[in-house]
JSON list of C-alpha atoms in Angstrom, two decimals:
[
{"chain": "A", "resi": 1, "resn": "MET", "atom": "CA", "xyz": [-7.06, -21.69, 13.71]},
{"chain": "A", "resi": 2, "resn": "LEU", "atom": "CA", "xyz": [-3.54, -21.70, 11.73]},
{"chain": "A", "resi": 3, "resn": "VAL", "atom": "CA", "xyz": [-1.92, -24.21, 14.30]},
{"chain": "A", "resi": 4, "resn": "ASP", "atom": "CA", "xyz": [-1.71, -27.10, 11.76]},
{"chain": "A", "resi": 5, "resn": "LEU", "atom": "CA", "xyz": [0.02, -24.97, 9.07]},
{"chain": "A", "resi": 6, "resn": "GLY", "atom": "CA", "xyz": [3.14, -26.77, 8.43]},
{"chain": "A", "resi": 7, "resn": "GLY", "atom": "CA", "xyz": [5.50, -26.96, 5.73]},
{"chain": "A", "resi": 8, "resn": "TRP", "atom": "CA", "xyz": [5.34, -25.12, 2.60]},
{"chain": "A", "resi": 9, "resn": "SER", "atom": "CA", "xyz": [2.17, -23.21, 3.99]},
{"chain": "A", "resi": 10, "resn": "HIS", "atom": "CA", "xyz": [3.95, -20.96, 5.84]},
{"chain": "A", "resi": 11, "resn": "PHE", "atom": "CA", "xyz": [6.21, -19.99, 3.15]},
{"chain": "A", "resi": 12, "resn": "VAL", "atom": "CA", "xyz": [3.26, -19.42, 0.69]},
{"chain": "A", "resi": 13, "resn": "ILE", "atom": "CA", "xyz": [1.51, -16.97, 3.24]},
{"chain": "A", "resi": 14, "resn": "LEU", "atom": "CA", "xyz": [5.29, -15.33, 3.81]},
{"chain": "A", "resi": 15, "resn": "GLY", "atom": "CA", "xyz": [5.54, -14.86, 0.06]},
{"chain": "A", "resi": 16, "resn": "VAL", "atom": "CA", "xyz": [2.13, -13.36, -0.47]},
{"chain": "A", "resi": 17, "resn": "VAL", "atom": "CA", "xyz": [2.62, -10.85, 2.35]},
{"chain": "A", "resi": 18, "resn": "LEU", "atom": "CA", "xyz": [6.06, -10.15, 1.18]},
{"chain": "A", "resi": 19, "resn": "ALA", "atom": "CA", "xyz": [4.87, -9.40, -2.33]},
{"chain": "A", "resi": 20, "resn": "VAL", "atom": "CA", "xyz": [2.06, -7.19, -1.33]},
{"chain": "A", "resi": 21, "resn": "PHE", "atom": "CA", "xyz": [4.75, -5.15, 0.83]},
{"chain": "A", "resi": 22, "resn": "VAL", "atom": "CA", "xyz": [7.26, -4.62, -1.97]},
{"chain": "A", "resi": 23, "resn": "VAL", "atom": "CA", "xyz": [4.49, -3.88, -4.64]},
{"chain": "A", "resi": 24, "resn": "SER", "atom": "CA", "xyz": [3.37, -1.28, -2.06]},
{"chain": "A", "resi": 25, "resn": "LEU", "atom": "CA", "xyz": [6.58, 0.39, -1.66]},
{"chain": "A", "resi": 26, "resn": "VAL", "atom": "CA", "xyz": [7.41, 0.41, -5.44]},
{"chain": "A", "resi": 27, "resn": "MET", "atom": "CA", "xyz": [3.73, 2.01, -6.02]},
{"chain": "A", "resi": 28, "resn": "VAL", "atom": "CA", "xyz": [4.56, 4.85, -3.38]},
{"chain": "A", "resi": 29, "resn": "TRP", "atom": "CA", "xyz": [8.00, 5.41, -5.20]},
{"chain": "A", "resi": 30, "resn": "GLN", "atom": "CA", "xyz": [6.62, 5.55, -8.78]},
{"chain": "A", "resi": 31, "resn": "SER", "atom": "CA", "xyz": [3.64, 7.54, -7.97]},
{"chain": "A", "resi": 32, "resn": "ALA", "atom": "CA", "xyz": [4.02, 10.73, -9.89]},
{"chain": "A", "resi": 33, "resn": "GLY", "atom": "CA", "xyz": [1.55, 12.79, -8.01]},
{"chain": "A", "resi": 34, "resn": "ARG", "atom": "CA", "xyz": [3.27, 12.55, -4.70]},
{"chain": "A", "resi": 35, "resn": "GLY", "atom": "CA", "xyz": [6.26, 14.93, -3.07]},
{"chain": "A", "resi": 36, "resn": "THR", "atom": "CA", "xyz": [9.27, 13.47, -1.63]},
{"chain": "A", "resi": 37, "resn": "VAL", "atom": "CA", "xyz": [7.76, 13.90, 1.94]},
{"chain": "A", "resi": 38, "resn": "GLU", "atom": "CA", "xyz": [4.59, 12.05, 1.21]},
{"chain": "A", "resi": 39, "resn": "ARG", "atom": "CA", "xyz": [6.56, 9.30, -0.18]},
{"chain": "A", "resi": 40, "resn": "VAL", "atom": "CA", "xyz": [8.82, 9.15, 2.91]},
{"chain": "A", "resi": 41, "resn": "VAL", "atom": "CA", "xyz": [5.86, 9.32, 5.30]},
{"chain": "A", "resi": 42, "resn": "TRP", "atom": "CA", "xyz": [4.07, 6.53, 3.47]},
{"chain": "A", "resi": 43, "resn": "THR", "atom": "CA", "xyz": [7.38, 4.44, 3.23]},
{"chain": "A", "resi": 44, "resn": "ALA", "atom": "CA", "xyz": [7.59, 4.83, 7.31]},
{"chain": "A", "resi": 45, "resn": "LEU", "atom": "CA", "xyz": [3.90, 3.75, 7.67]},
{"chain": "A", "resi": 46, "resn": "ILE", "atom": "CA", "xyz": [4.37, 0.79, 5.41]},
{"chain": "A", "resi": 47, "resn": "VAL", "atom": "CA", "xyz": [7.76, -0.17, 7.15]},
{"chain": "A", "resi": 48, "resn": "PHE", "atom": "CA", "xyz": [7.01, 0.56, 10.72]},
{"chain": "A", "resi": 49, "resn": "ILE", "atom": "CA", "xyz": [3.13, -0.41, 10.83]},
{"chain": "A", "resi": 50, "resn": "PRO", "atom": "CA", "xyz": [3.23, -3.16, 7.89]},
{"chain": "A", "resi": 51, "resn": "VAL", "atom": "CA", "xyz": [-0.42, -4.48, 7.93]},
{"chain": "A", "resi": 52, "resn": "VAL", "atom": "CA", "xyz": [-2.21, -0.94, 8.78]},
{"chain": "A", "resi": 53, "resn": "GLY", "atom": "CA", "xyz": [0.31, 0.93, 6.46]},
{"chain": "A", "resi": 54, "resn": "ILE", "atom": "CA", "xyz": [-0.12, -1.51, 3.56]},
{"chain": "A", "resi": 55, "resn": "LEU", "atom": "CA", "xyz": [-3.90, -1.36, 3.73]},
{"chain": "A", "resi": 56, "resn": "ALA", "atom": "CA", "xyz": [-4.00, 2.31, 4.19]},
{"chain": "A", "resi": 57, "resn": "TRP", "atom": "CA", "xyz": [-1.78, 2.90, 1.04]},
{"chain": "A", "resi": 58, "resn": "GLN", "atom": "CA", "xyz": [-3.68, 0.32, -1.05]},
{"chain": "A", "resi": 59, "resn": "GLY", "atom": "CA", "xyz": [-7.04, 2.27, -0.05]},
{"chain": "A", "resi": 60, "resn": "ASN", "atom": "CA", "xyz": [-5.58, 5.62, -0.75]},
{"chain": "A", "resi": 61, "resn": "PHE", "atom": "CA", "xyz": [-4.19, 4.57, -3.96]},
{"chain": "A", "resi": 62, "resn": "TRP", "atom": "CA", "xyz": [-7.38, 2.92, -5.33]},
{"chain": "A", "resi": 63, "resn": "ILE", "atom": "CA", "xyz": [-9.64, 5.65, -4.05]},
{"chain": "A", "resi": 64, "resn": "GLY", "atom": "CA", "xyz": [-7.26, 8.09, -5.90]},
{"chain": "A", "resi": 65, "resn": "LEU", "atom": "CA", "xyz": [-7.33, 6.06, -9.08]},
{"chain": "A", "resi": 66, "resn": "ALA", "atom": "CA", "xyz": [-11.34, 6.07, -8.95]},
{"chain": "A", "resi": 67, "resn": "MET", "atom": "CA", "xyz": [-11.31, 9.96, -8.49]},
{"chain": "A", "resi": 68, "resn": "LYS", "atom": "CA", "xyz": [-8.96, 10.54, -11.48]},
{"chain": "A", "resi": 69, "resn": "ARG", "atom": "CA", "xyz": [-11.46, 8.18, -13.64]},
{"chain": "A", "resi": 70, "resn": "LEU", "atom": "CA", "xyz": [-14.43, 10.22, -12.41]},
{"chain": "A", "resi": 71, "resn": "ASN", "atom": "CA", "xyz": [-12.60, 13.41, -12.98]},
{"chain": "A", "resi": 72, "resn": "ARG", "atom": "CA", "xyz": [-13.29, 15.09, -9.64]},
{"chain": "A", "resi": 73, "resn": "PRO", "atom": "CA", "xyz": [-10.98, 17.63, -8.50]},
{"chain": "A", "resi": 74, "resn": "ARG", "atom": "CA", "xyz": [-8.86, 16.73, -5.29]},
{"chain": "A", "resi": 75, "resn": "GLY", "atom": "CA", "xyz": [-9.09, 18.88, -2.11]},
{"chain": "A", "resi": 76, "resn": "ASN", "atom": "CA", "xyz": [-11.04, 22.20, -1.68]},
{"chain": "A", "resi": 77, "resn": "ALA", "atom": "CA", "xyz": [-11.92, 23.72, -5.16]},
{"chain": "A", "resi": 78, "resn": "SER", "atom": "CA", "xyz": [-11.69, 27.42, -3.65]}
]
C-alpha cells in the first residue's frame, strides 16, 4: 500500500505525525483542569503508546470541550 512512497513523502508523513504528537503533549501540559498526576499519565500514554495515546487524548479533549459547551457537569452529581 505504501510501498512506493519515496523521497519527500516519508518526511511529510513523519512531519504530520510529529506535529500531532507535539501538539498533544503541549495540550496536556497547558490544560488547566488537570492535576499533575493526570498530566503525567497522559504524557506516558502519548509517549509510550503513540498512536493510541494521541487518539485517546484528542478524543478526551474534544469530548471534554463539547461537555463544557453544553454546560453539563462532569462526573457524578451527588
